[in-house]
PDB file of C-alpha atoms and ligand atoms in Angstrom:
ATOM      1  CA  MET E  16      16.523 -29.927  18.414  1.00 50.00           C
ATOM      2  CA  ASN E  17      14.260 -29.865  21.476  1.00 53.00           C
ATOM      3  CA  GLN E  18      12.315 -26.799  22.508  1.00 52.00           C
ATOM      4  CA  ASN E  19      14.884 -25.579  25.029  1.00 50.00           C
ATOM      5  CA  ASP E  20      17.706 -25.899  22.521  1.00 52.00           C
ATOM      6  CA  HIS E  21      15.640 -23.986  20.031  1.00 53.00           C
ATOM      7  CA  LEU E  22      14.931 -21.182  22.499  1.00 50.00           C
ATOM      8  CA  ARG E  23      18.578 -21.136  23.539  1.00 50.00           C
ATOM      9  CA  ALA E  24      19.604 -20.762  19.907  1.00 53.00           C
ATOM     10  CA  THR E  25      17.017 -18.026  19.430  1.00 50.00           C
ATOM     11  CA  LEU E  26      18.296 -16.077  22.434  1.00 48.00           C
ATOM     12  CA  ALA E  27      21.886 -16.397  21.269  1.00 48.00           C
ATOM     13  CA  LYS E  28      20.751 -15.042  17.901  1.00 51.00           C
ATOM     14  CA  ILE E  29      19.055 -12.051  19.549  1.00 47.00           C
ATOM     15  CA  ALA E  30      22.247 -11.164  21.401  1.00 43.00           C
ATOM     16  CA  GLU E  31      24.294 -11.568  18.230  1.00 47.00           C
ATOM     17  CA  VAL E  32      21.912  -9.418  16.212  1.00 46.00           C
ATOM     18  CA  ALA E  33      21.892  -6.733  18.889  1.00 42.00           C
ATOM     19  CA  SER E  34      25.653  -6.391  18.845  1.00 40.00           C
ATOM     20  CA  ALA E  35      25.843  -6.636  15.048  1.00 42.00           C
ATOM     21  CA  ALA E  36      23.277  -3.844  14.727  1.00 41.00           C
ATOM     22  CA  ILE E  37      25.417  -1.653  16.924  1.00 38.00           C
ATOM     23  CA  GLU E  38      28.512  -2.288  14.855  1.00 37.00           C
ATOM     24  CA  ILE E  39      26.614  -1.518  11.681  1.00 39.00           C
ATOM     25  CA  GLY E  40      25.379   1.720  13.175  1.00 38.00           C
ATOM     26  CA  GLU E  41      28.989   2.758  13.590  1.00 34.00           C
ATOM     27  CA  ASP E  42      30.197   1.489  10.234  1.00 35.00           C
ATOM     28  CA  PHE E  43      27.363   3.079   8.359  1.00 34.00           C
ATOM     29  CA  GLU E  44      28.686   6.548   9.077  1.00 32.00           C
ATOM     30  CA  ASN E  45      31.453   5.829   6.575  1.00 33.00           C
ATOM     31  CA  TYR E  46      29.158   4.292   4.022  1.00 33.00           C
ATOM     32  CA  GLU E  47      28.143   6.125   0.874  1.00 36.00           C
ATOM     33  CA  HIS E  48      25.701   4.772  -1.639  1.00 37.00           C
ATOM     34  CA  LYS E  49      27.359   4.481  -5.040  1.00 37.00           C
ATOM     35  CA  GLU E  50      24.639   5.923  -7.164  1.00 38.00           C
ATOM     36  CA  GLY E  51      23.779   4.261 -10.468  1.00 37.00           C
ATOM     37  CA  GLU E  52      27.201   2.625 -10.606  1.00 34.00           C
ATOM     38  CA  GLU E  53      26.416  -0.720 -12.207  1.00 32.00           C
ATOM     39  CA  SER E  54      23.900  -0.769 -14.999  1.00 32.00           C
ATOM     40  CA  GLU E  55      22.626  -4.243 -14.092  1.00 32.00           C
ATOM     41  CA  GLN E  56      21.662  -2.827 -10.727  1.00 35.00           C
ATOM     42  CA  ALA E  57      20.057   0.273 -12.136  1.00 33.00           C
ATOM     43  CA  SER E  58      16.642  -1.113 -11.293  1.00 40.00           C
ATOM     44  CA  GLN E  59      17.703  -1.084  -7.651  1.00 45.00           C
ATOM     45  CA  GLU E  60      18.669   2.567  -7.507  1.00 48.00           C
ATOM     46  CA  ASP E  61      15.395   3.214  -5.690  1.00 46.00           C
ATOM     47  CA  THR E  62      16.172   0.710  -2.962  1.00 43.00           C
ATOM     48  CA  PRO E  63      16.295   2.585   0.320  1.00 45.00           C
ATOM     49  CA  ALA E  64      19.877   2.602   1.554  1.00 63.00           C
ATOM     50  CA  CYS E  65      18.529   2.793   5.079  1.00 84.00           C
ATOM     51  CA  VAL E  66      20.055   1.047   8.058  1.00 80.00           C
ATOM     52  CA  LEU E  67      18.218   1.644  11.294  1.00 83.00           C
ATOM     53  CA  LYS E  68      20.623   3.479  13.586  1.00 86.00           C
ATOM     54  CA  SER E  69      21.330   1.844  16.950  1.00 85.00           C
ATOM     55  CA  LEU E  70      22.439   3.286  20.260  1.00 88.00           C
ATOM     56  CA  PRO E  71      25.786   2.332  21.812  1.00 88.00           C
ATOM     57  CA  LYS E  72      25.432  -0.991  23.644  1.00 84.00           C
ATOM     58  CA  ARG E  73      25.942   0.612  27.066  1.00 88.00           C
ATOM     59  CA  LEU E  74      22.750   2.667  26.559  1.00 90.00           C
ATOM     60  CA  LEU E  75      20.408  -0.136  25.471  1.00 85.00           C
ATOM     61  CA  VAL E  76      19.022  -0.844  28.931  1.00 85.00           C
ATOM     62  CA  LYS E  77      18.639   2.856  29.722  1.00 89.00           C
ATOM     63  CA  ALA E  78      16.847   3.306  26.399  1.00 88.00           C
ATOM     64  CA  ALA E  79      14.402   0.522  27.258  1.00 87.00           C
ATOM     65  CA  GLU E  80      13.705   2.158  30.635  1.00 88.00           C
ATOM     66  CA  THR E  81      13.139   5.490  28.886  1.00 90.00           C
ATOM     67  CA  ALA E  82      10.774   3.859  26.400  1.00 89.00           C
ATOM     68  CA  ARG E  83       8.748   2.258  29.184  1.00 87.00           C
ATOM     69  CA  THR E  84       8.588   5.549  31.099  1.00 88.00           C
ATOM     70  CA  ILE E  85       7.317   7.426  28.043  1.00 89.00           C
ATOM     71  CA  ASN E  86       4.858   4.683  27.128  1.00 87.00           C
ATOM     72  CA  PRO E  87       4.164   1.704  29.440  1.00 83.00           C
ATOM     73  CA  VAL E  88       2.861  -0.250  26.445  1.00 79.00           C
ATOM     74  CA  ASN E  89       6.516  -0.509  25.378  1.00 83.00           C
ATOM     75  CA  ALA E  90       7.225  -3.118  28.067  1.00 75.00           C
ATOM     76  CA  PRO E  91       8.510  -6.291  26.441  1.00 69.00           C
ATOM     77  CA  VAL E  92       6.176  -9.205  26.052  1.00 55.00           C
ATOM     78  CA  PHE E  93       6.864 -11.943  28.571  1.00 50.00           C
ATOM     79  CA  GLY E  94       6.318 -15.445  27.314  1.00 45.00           C
ATOM     80  CA  PRO E  95       8.033 -18.825  27.115  1.00 43.00           C
ATOM     81  CA  LEU E  96      11.169 -17.094  25.839  1.00 42.00           C
ATOM     82  CA  ALA E  97      11.505 -14.990  28.987  1.00 42.00           C
ATOM     83  CA  SER E  98      11.017 -17.881  31.421  1.00 40.00           C
ATOM     84  CA  VAL E  99      13.535 -20.132  29.695  1.00 41.00           C
ATOM     85  CA  ALA E 100      15.997 -17.246  29.478  1.00 42.00           C
ATOM     86  CA  ALA E 101      16.325 -17.175  33.270  1.00 44.00           C
ATOM     87  CA  GLY E 102      18.926 -19.972  33.315  1.00 44.00           C
ATOM     88  CA  LEU E 103      20.949 -18.782  30.345  1.00 42.00           C
ATOM     89  CA  GLU E 104      24.183 -16.864  30.269  1.00 44.00           C
ATOM     90  CA  ILE E 105      22.677 -13.960  28.417  1.00 48.00           C
ATOM     91  CA  ASN E 106      22.537 -10.596  30.064  1.00 54.00           C
ATOM     92  CA  GLU E 107      18.878 -10.400  31.039  1.00 60.00           C
ATOM     93  CA  PRO E 108      18.388  -6.608  31.072  1.00 66.00           C
ATOM     94  CA  LEU E 109      20.099  -6.381  27.685  1.00 63.00           C
ATOM     95  CA  ARG E 110      17.880  -9.092  26.249  1.00 62.00           C
ATOM     96  CA  LEU E 111      14.755  -7.329  27.492  1.00 66.00           C
ATOM     97  CA  ALA E 112      16.082  -4.058  26.124  1.00 68.00           C
ATOM     98  CA  VAL E 113      16.329  -5.592  22.668  1.00 65.00           C
ATOM     99  CA  LEU E 114      12.713  -6.761  22.879  1.00 67.00           C
ATOM    100  CA  THR E 115      11.360  -3.403  24.083  1.00 78.00           C
ATOM    101  CA  ALA E 116       9.393  -1.269  21.637  1.00 83.00           C
ATOM    102  CA  LYS E 117      10.211   2.436  21.322  1.00 90.00           C
ATOM    103  CA  TYR E 118       6.821   4.008  20.668  1.00 91.00           C
ATOM    104  CA  TRP E 119       5.986   7.467  21.972  1.00 93.00           C
ATOM    105  CA  GLY E 120       2.856   7.558  24.140  1.00 89.00           C
ATOM    106  CA  PRO E 121      -0.681   7.771  22.762  1.00 88.00           C
ATOM    107  CA  LYS E 122      -1.231  11.368  23.978  1.00 91.00           C
ATOM    108  CA  PRO E 123      -0.888  14.116  21.349  1.00 94.00           C
ATOM    109  CA  ARG E 124       2.707  15.349  21.279  1.00 96.00           C
ATOM    110  CA  THR E 125       4.647  17.892  19.269  1.00 97.00           C
ATOM    111  CA  LEU E 126       8.283  17.102  18.555  1.00 98.00           C
ATOM    112  CA  THR E 127      10.517  20.017  17.601  1.00 98.00           C
ATOM    113  CA  ILE E 128      12.823  19.856  14.581  1.00 98.00           C
ATOM    114  CA  SER E 129      16.172  21.562  14.078  1.00 98.00           C
ATOM    115  CA  PHE E 130      18.787  21.239  11.361  1.00 98.00           C
ATOM    116  CA  MET E 131      22.482  20.535  11.938  1.00 98.00           C
ATOM    117  CA  GLU E 132      23.669  22.561   8.939  1.00 97.00           C
ATOM    118  CA  SER E 133      22.625  25.971   7.694  1.00 96.00           C
ATOM    119  CA  THR E 134      19.404  25.170   5.814  1.00 97.00           C
ATOM    120  CA  PRO E 135      17.252  27.477   3.660  1.00 97.00           C
ATOM    121  CA  ALA E 136      13.829  28.255   5.108  1.00 97.00           C
ATOM    122  CA  ASP E 137      11.945  26.767   2.146  1.00 98.00           C
ATOM    123  CA  LEU E 138      13.852  23.487   2.488  1.00 98.00           C
ATOM    124  CA  LYS E 139      13.152  23.321   6.225  1.00 98.00           C
ATOM    125  CA  THR E 140       9.467  23.898   5.568  1.00 98.00           C
ATOM    126  CA  ARG E 141       9.338  21.255   2.847  1.00 98.00           C
ATOM    127  CA  ILE E 142      11.033  18.557   4.956  1.00 98.00           C
ATOM    128  CA  ILE E 143       8.899  19.290   8.032  1.00 98.00           C
ATOM    129  CA  SER E 144       5.718  19.330   5.981  1.00 98.00           C
ATOM    130  CA  HIS E 145       6.553  15.846   4.669  1.00 98.00           C
ATOM    131  CA  MET E 146       7.273  14.610   8.194  1.00 98.00           C
ATOM    132  CA  ASN E 147       3.795  15.807   9.104  1.00 98.00           C
ATOM    133  CA  ALA E 148       2.256  13.545   6.451  1.00 98.00           C
ATOM    134  CA  TRP E 149       1.864  11.055   9.324  1.00 97.00           C
ATOM    135  CA  THR E 150      -0.428  13.471  11.177  1.00 96.00           C
ATOM    136  CA  LYS E 151      -3.226  12.646   8.739  1.00 95.00           C
ATOM    137  CA  THR E 152      -4.156   9.913  11.228  1.00 93.00           C
ATOM    138  CA  GLY E 153      -1.538  10.206  14.001  1.00 95.00           C
ATOM    139  CA  CYS E 154      -1.326  12.592  16.976  1.00 95.00           C
ATOM    140  CA  ILE E 155       2.459  13.161  16.898  1.00 96.00           C
ATOM    141  CA  SER E 156       3.291  16.309  14.963  1.00 97.00           C
ATOM    142  CA  PHE E 157       6.510  18.074  14.043  1.00 98.00           C
ATOM    143  CA  VAL E 158       7.343  21.775  14.239  1.00 98.00           C
ATOM    144  CA  GLY E 159      10.530  23.677  13.431  1.00 98.00           C
ATOM    145  CA  THR E 160      12.523  25.447  16.119  1.00 98.00           C
ATOM    146  CA  ASN E 161      15.443  27.869  15.980  1.00 95.00           C
ATOM    147  CA  GLY E 162      16.802  26.214  19.101  1.00 97.00           C
ATOM    148  CA  THR E 163      17.899  22.603  19.470  1.00 98.00           C
ATOM    149  CA  GLY E 164      15.138  20.276  18.325  1.00 98.00           C
ATOM    150  CA  ASP E 165      14.003  16.966  19.768  1.00 98.00           C
ATOM    151  CA  ILE E 166      14.697  15.667  16.263  1.00 98.00           C
ATOM    152  CA  ARG E 167      17.912  16.933  14.667  1.00 98.00           C
ATOM    153  CA  ILE E 168      18.327  16.488  10.933  1.00 98.00           C
ATOM    154  CA  SER E 169      21.619  16.392   9.041  1.00 97.00           C
ATOM    155  CA  ARG E 170      22.014  16.396   5.244  1.00 96.00           C
ATOM    156  CA  GLU E 171      25.669  15.373   5.342  1.00 94.00           C
ATOM    157  CA  PRO E 172      27.019  12.123   3.771  1.00 90.00           C
ATOM    158  CA  GLY E 173      26.075   8.949   5.629  1.00 87.00           C
ATOM    159  CA  GLY E 174      23.001   7.868   3.698  1.00 89.00           C
ATOM    160  CA  TYR E 175      19.472   7.816   5.024  1.00 92.00           C
ATOM    161  CA  TRP E 176      18.855   6.779   8.618  1.00 94.00           C
ATOM    162  CA  SER E 177      17.061   7.589  11.841  1.00 95.00           C
ATOM    163  CA  TYR E 178      17.127   6.341  15.386  1.00 95.00           C
ATOM    164  CA  LEU E 179      14.060   4.411  16.499  1.00 92.00           C
ATOM    165  CA  GLY E 180      11.278   6.227  18.407  1.00 94.00           C
ATOM    166  CA  THR E 181      12.118   7.247  21.977  1.00 94.00           C
ATOM    167  CA  ASP E 182      15.795   6.331  21.404  1.00 94.00           C
ATOM    168  CA  VAL E 183      16.209   9.858  20.008  1.00 96.00           C
ATOM    169  CA  LEU E 184      15.949  11.158  23.583  1.00 96.00           C
ATOM    170  CA  LEU E 185      19.285   9.518  24.413  1.00 96.00           C
ATOM    171  CA  ILE E 186      21.249  11.086  21.562  1.00 96.00           C
ATOM    172  CA  PRO E 187      23.611  13.893  22.639  1.00 97.00           C
ATOM    173  CA  LYS E 188      22.113  17.254  21.632  1.00 97.00           C
ATOM    174  CA  ASN E 189      25.053  18.124  19.373  1.00 97.00           C
ATOM    175  CA  ARG E 190      24.404  15.059  17.186  1.00 97.00           C
ATOM    176  CA  PRO E 191      21.758  14.360  14.532  1.00 98.00           C
ATOM    177  CA  THR E 192      18.941  11.870  15.118  1.00 98.00           C
ATOM    178  CA  MET E 193      18.099  11.608  11.403  1.00 97.00           C
ATOM    179  CA  ASN E 194      20.183  11.800   8.234  1.00 96.00           C
ATOM    180  CA  LEU E 195      18.810  12.847   4.846  1.00 96.00           C
ATOM    181  CA  GLN E 196      21.979  12.868   2.765  1.00 94.00           C
ATOM    182  CA  GLY E 197      22.007  15.521   0.050  1.00 94.00           C
ATOM    183  CA  PHE E 198      18.334  16.566   0.261  1.00 96.00           C
ATOM    184  CA  THR E 199      17.740  19.912  -1.456  1.00 97.00           C
ATOM    185  CA  MET E 200      14.843  21.783  -3.054  1.00 98.00           C
ATOM    186  CA  ARG E 201      15.837  20.039  -6.326  1.00 97.00           C
ATOM    187  CA  THR E 202      15.228  16.563  -4.857  1.00 96.00           C
ATOM    188  CA  PRO E 203      12.115  15.108  -6.545  1.00 97.00           C
ATOM    189  CA  GLU E 204       8.847  15.040  -4.633  1.00 97.00           C
ATOM    190  CA  SER E 205       8.780  11.227  -4.966  1.00 96.00           C
ATOM    191  CA  GLU E 206      12.026  11.014  -2.971  1.00 95.00           C
ATOM    192  CA  TYR E 207      10.575  13.198  -0.223  1.00 97.00           C
ATOM    193  CA  LYS E 208       7.669  10.765   0.016  1.00 96.00           C
ATOM    194  CA  ARG E 209       9.808   7.621  -0.130  1.00 94.00           C
ATOM    195  CA  VAL E 210      12.677   8.711   2.120  1.00 95.00           C
ATOM    196  CA  VAL E 211      11.394  11.437   4.475  1.00 97.00           C
ATOM    197  CA  HIS E 212       8.181   9.517   5.215  1.00 97.00           C
ATOM    198  CA  HIS E 213      10.206   6.323   5.819  1.00 95.00           C
ATOM    199  CA  GLU E 214      12.784   7.925   8.134  1.00 96.00           C
ATOM    200  CA  THR E 215      10.045   9.786  10.013  1.00 97.00           C
ATOM    201  CA  GLY E 216       8.363   6.388  10.467  1.00 95.00           C
ATOM    202  CA  HIS E 217      11.504   5.213  12.292  1.00 93.00           C
ATOM    203  CA  THR E 218      11.419   8.376  14.440  1.00 96.00           C
ATOM    204  CA  LEU E 219       7.834   7.410  15.335  1.00 95.00           C
ATOM    205  CA  GLY E 220       9.155   4.002  16.436  1.00 91.00           C
ATOM    206  CA  PHE E 221       8.198   1.912  13.390  1.00 90.00           C
ATOM    207  CA  PRO E 222      10.756  -0.790  12.465  1.00 86.00           C
ATOM    208  CA  HIS E 223      11.456  -2.161   8.988  1.00 86.00           C
ATOM    209  CA  GLU E 224       8.447  -3.973   7.563  1.00 86.00           C
ATOM    210  CA  HIS E 225      10.569  -6.305   5.416  1.00 84.00           C
ATOM    211  CA  MET E 226      11.771  -7.925   8.649  1.00 84.00           C
ATOM    212  CA  ARG E 227       8.309  -9.316   9.323  1.00 85.00           C
ATOM    213  CA  LYS E 228       8.355 -13.123   9.498  1.00 86.00           C
ATOM    214  CA  ASP E 229       6.195 -13.679   6.405  1.00 88.00           C
ATOM    215  CA  LEU E 230       8.442 -11.506   4.239  1.00 90.00           C
ATOM    216  CA  VAL E 231      11.761 -12.804   5.615  1.00 91.00           C
ATOM    217  CA  ALA E 232      10.508 -16.328   4.854  1.00 93.00           C
ATOM    218  CA  ARG E 233      10.338 -15.425   1.155  1.00 94.00           C
ATOM    219  CA  ILE E 234      14.030 -14.535   0.951  1.00 94.00           C
ATOM    220  CA  ASP E 235      16.685 -17.054  -0.069  1.00 96.00           C
ATOM    221  CA  PRO E 236      19.577 -16.389   2.367  1.00 96.00           C
ATOM    222  CA  ALA E 237      22.388 -17.521   0.022  1.00 96.00           C
ATOM    223  CA  LYS E 238      21.121 -15.280  -2.777  1.00 96.00           C
ATOM    224  CA  ALA E 239      20.592 -12.393  -0.346  1.00 94.00           C
ATOM    225  CA  TYR E 240      24.171 -12.570   0.977  1.00 95.00           C
ATOM    226  CA  LYS E 241      25.492 -12.461  -2.598  1.00 95.00           C
ATOM    227  CA  TRP E 242      23.215  -9.652  -3.769  1.00 94.00           C
ATOM    228  CA  PHE E 243      23.708  -7.324  -0.790  1.00 91.00           C
ATOM    229  CA  LEU E 244      27.475  -7.863  -0.944  1.00 91.00           C
ATOM    230  CA  GLU E 245      27.553  -6.960  -4.651  1.00 90.00           C
ATOM    231  CA  THR E 246      25.055  -4.090  -4.409  1.00 88.00           C
ATOM    232  CA  TYR E 247      25.915  -2.436  -1.094  1.00 85.00           C
ATOM    233  CA  GLY E 248      29.080  -4.185   0.088  1.00 85.00           C
ATOM    234  CA  TRP E 249      27.249  -5.591   3.109  1.00 87.00           C
ATOM    235  CA  ASP E 250      28.829  -8.526   4.915  1.00 90.00           C
ATOM    236  CA  ARG E 251      26.839 -11.520   6.170  1.00 92.00           C
ATOM    237  CA  ALA E 252      26.328 -10.091   9.678  1.00 88.00           C
ATOM    238  CA  THR E 253      24.834  -6.930   8.177  1.00 85.00           C
ATOM    239  CA  VAL E 254      22.481  -8.901   5.927  1.00 89.00           C
ATOM    240  CA  ASP E 255      21.522 -11.098   8.882  1.00 88.00           C
ATOM    241  CA  SER E 256      20.661  -8.193  11.140  1.00 82.00           C
ATOM    242  CA  GLN E 257      19.105  -5.860   8.559  1.00 83.00           C
ATOM    243  CA  VAL E 258      17.245  -8.311   6.316  1.00 87.00           C
ATOM    244  CA  LEU E 259      17.148 -11.936   7.454  1.00 90.00           C
ATOM    245  CA  THR E 260      16.240 -11.758  11.146  1.00 84.00           C
ATOM    246  CA  PRO E 261      12.468 -11.613  11.596  1.00 84.00           C
ATOM    247  CA  LEU E 262      11.067  -9.183  14.131  1.00 79.00           C
ATOM    248  CA  ASP E 263       9.506 -10.755  17.207  1.00 70.00           C
ATOM    249  CA  GLU E 264       5.857 -10.799  16.148  1.00 68.00           C
ATOM    250  CA  ALA E 265       4.768 -10.931  19.795  1.00 58.00           C
ATOM    251  CA  SER E 266       6.308  -7.497  20.395  1.00 56.00           C
ATOM    252  CA  LEU E 267       4.507  -5.898  17.458  1.00 60.00           C
ATOM    253  CA  MET E 268       1.144  -4.229  17.658  1.00 56.00           C
ATOM    254  CA  GLY E 269       0.998  -4.133  13.906  1.00 61.00           C
ATOM    255  CA  THR E 270      -1.043  -5.301  11.007  1.00 71.00           C
ATOM    256  CA  PRO E 271      -0.292  -8.360   8.837  1.00 78.00           C
ATOM    257  CA  ALA E 272       3.004  -8.110   6.944  1.00 84.00           C
ATOM    258  CA  ASP E 273       2.587  -5.554   4.184  1.00 87.00           C
ATOM    259  CA  GLN E 274       5.116  -5.377   1.348  1.00 88.00           C
ATOM    260  CA  THR E 275       3.829  -2.020   0.117  1.00 91.00           C
ATOM    261  CA  SER E 276       4.304  -0.356   3.525  1.00 91.00           C
ATOM    262  CA  ILE E 277       6.500   2.742   3.418  1.00 93.00           C
ATOM    263  CA  MET E 278       8.592   0.925   6.048  1.00 90.00           C
ATOM    264  CA  CYS E 279       9.343  -1.966   3.638  1.00 90.00           C
ATOM    265  CA  TYR E 280      12.477  -2.221   1.502  1.00 86.00           C
ATOM    266  CA  GLN E 281      12.142  -2.850  -2.196  1.00 86.00           C
ATOM    267  CA  LEU E 282      13.849  -6.226  -2.739  1.00 89.00           C
ATOM    268  CA  PRO E 283      14.546  -7.801  -6.148  1.00 92.00           C
ATOM    269  CA  ARG E 284      13.166 -11.109  -7.375  1.00 94.00           C
ATOM    270  CA  VAL E 285      16.702 -12.540  -7.688  1.00 95.00           C
ATOM    271  CA  ILE E 286      16.859 -12.991  -3.905  1.00 95.00           C
ATOM    272  CA  THR E 287      13.375 -14.404  -3.283  1.00 95.00           C
ATOM    273  CA  LYS E 288      12.473 -18.093  -3.209  1.00 95.00           C
ATOM    274  CA  ASP E 289       9.315 -17.554  -5.265  1.00 94.00           C
ATOM    275  CA  GLY E 290      11.045 -15.437  -7.922  1.00 94.00           C
ATOM    276  CA  LYS E 291       8.717 -12.499  -7.262  1.00 94.00           C
ATOM    277  CA  PRO E 292      10.063  -9.160  -5.988  1.00 93.00           C
ATOM    278  CA  ILE E 293       9.134  -7.656  -2.636  1.00 91.00           C
ATOM    279  CA  THR E 294       7.695  -4.483  -4.059  1.00 89.00           C
ATOM    280  CA  GLY E 295       8.503  -2.109  -1.210  1.00 90.00           C
ATOM    281  CA  GLY E 296       6.706   1.113  -0.349  1.00 92.00           C
ATOM    282  CA  THR E 297       6.938   4.420  -2.176  1.00 93.00           C
ATOM    283  CA  ASP E 298       4.653   6.402   0.137  1.00 95.00           C
ATOM    284  CA  ILE E 299       2.644   5.975   3.341  1.00 95.00           C
ATOM    285  CA  ASN E 300      -0.142   3.554   2.373  1.00 93.00           C
ATOM    286  CA  GLN E 301      -3.595   2.992   3.854  1.00 92.00           C
ATOM    287  CA  THR E 302      -2.365   0.282   6.235  1.00 89.00           C
ATOM    288  CA  ASP E 303       0.475   2.522   7.450  1.00 91.00           C
ATOM    289  CA  TYR E 304      -2.022   5.315   8.092  1.00 93.00           C
ATOM    290  CA  MET E 305      -4.325   2.943   9.964  1.00 89.00           C
ATOM    291  CA  PHE E 306      -1.440   1.647  12.070  1.00 87.00           C
ATOM    292  CA  ALA E 307      -0.252   5.180  12.920  1.00 91.00           C
ATOM    293  CA  GLY E 308      -3.826   6.022  13.910  1.00 90.00           C
ATOM    294  CA  LYS E 309      -3.959   2.980  16.161  1.00 86.00           C
ATOM    295  CA  ILE E 310      -0.617   3.578  17.915  1.00 87.00           C
ATOM    296  CA  TYR E 311      -1.017   7.366  18.039  1.00 92.00           C
ATOM    297  CA  PRO E 312      -4.773   7.932  18.051  1.00 90.00           C
ATOM    298  CA  LYS E 313      -5.587  11.385  16.796  1.00 86.00           C
ATOM    299  CA  PRO E 314      -8.428  13.044  18.708  1.00 82.00           C
ATOM    300  CA  GLY E 315     -11.498  12.607  16.560  1.00 71.00           C
ATOM    301  CA  TYR E 316      -9.974   9.753  14.570  1.00 63.00           C
ATOM    302  CA  VAL E 317     -12.383   6.870  15.048  1.00 59.00           C
ATOM    303  CA  THR E 318     -11.064   3.338  15.137  1.00 54.00           C
ATOM    304  CA  ALA E 319     -13.192   0.220  15.109  1.00 51.00           C
ATOM    305  CA  ALA E 320     -12.079  -0.569  18.648  1.00 52.00           C
ATOM    306  CA  GLN E 321     -12.993   2.813  20.084  1.00 51.00           C
ATOM    307  CA  GLU E 322     -15.178   2.584  23.166  1.00 57.00           C
ATOM    308  CA  GLU E 323     -18.619   4.126  23.252  1.00 66.00           C
ATOM    309  CA  ASP E 324     -18.989   6.604  26.124  1.00 70.00           C
ATOM    310  CA  TRP E 325     -21.940   8.311  27.877  1.00 80.00           C
ATOM    311  CA  ALA E 326     -22.571  10.538  30.893  1.00 82.00           C
ATOM    312  CA  GLU E 327     -21.723   8.895  34.222  1.00 83.00           C
ATOM    313  CA  SER E 328     -25.320   9.551  35.397  1.00 85.00           C
ATOM    314  CA  GLU E 329     -26.489   7.106  32.728  1.00 86.00           C
ATOM    315  CA  ASP E 330     -24.391   4.242  34.114  1.00 87.00           C
ATOM    316  CA  VAL E 331     -26.460   1.167  34.957  1.00 88.00           C
ATOM    317  CA  GLU E 332     -26.404  -0.119  38.508  1.00 84.00           C
ATOM    318  CA  VAL E 333     -25.921  -3.860  38.546  1.00 87.00           C
ATOM    319  CA  ALA E 334     -27.456  -5.684  41.466  1.00 79.00           C
ATOM    320  CA  VAL E 335     -25.252  -8.539  42.723  1.00 69.00           C
TER     321      VAL E 335
HETATM  322 ZN1   ZN V 410      14.790   2.343   7.315  1.00 55.76          ZN
END
């Protein structure tokens, strides 16, 4: 396969994954996790049943424009892929939309939270306080509102999901942007950390960490198809789009692949090539906090790359 054929195949894959992700987004509304059903899968009951929710296809280009307006850094990376794509029969704006990140801007921002169903005050407070775990290093914070929030949380059936970053702006106001099925005050604290922190990560624009190239490379596709079908009833297209398609590393501003990231699925050793599990994250880890601090720098949070500043009067005149 020459380089052009390879890029052509890659672009076709991107288009396929984009449409599959949309179909999954729709199907997932009818999906309910069968809790603790098979004993042999009991060890997987902690696996996040999270499928990143996608916008309808017709809104993908608009969503990319919105993302770039909110944060110019979200513009897709142009490289060999983009130049070769010019002659291909793939809808160019759609392709770019798929490659566009959805991060909010680096300026401090408060996003308001409302709840779709009648929700006790203590439960609202507990969920919002866990969402704000990210503010330890990040400048995006969350506050409850009695009106209609920027982020709208439902606790109805449908599993755990969120839209990605600035995509939430395109969701009709009468619909949720995040689902936390069945969360109550009796839900263990560990589940708040594992699920609420993870879904809030998606709301901040963070994709799934297990789709990083280095982690996808560890998975045996044949075993993965079998296991996800048996465990979650996922078909091949779902496994392809949610597990086996690596993220475009060029579009990431992230750290090296990190299997203990809160954004990483827990995956069993039976589907890996090396026979070792992908451990998955149970809470926001140090790398996650560092990444949030880099993307959303909190005033006063010092990063290694931070510039040193002084009074303008001290500037040195350079004779040329
Ligand atoms: Zn997720």
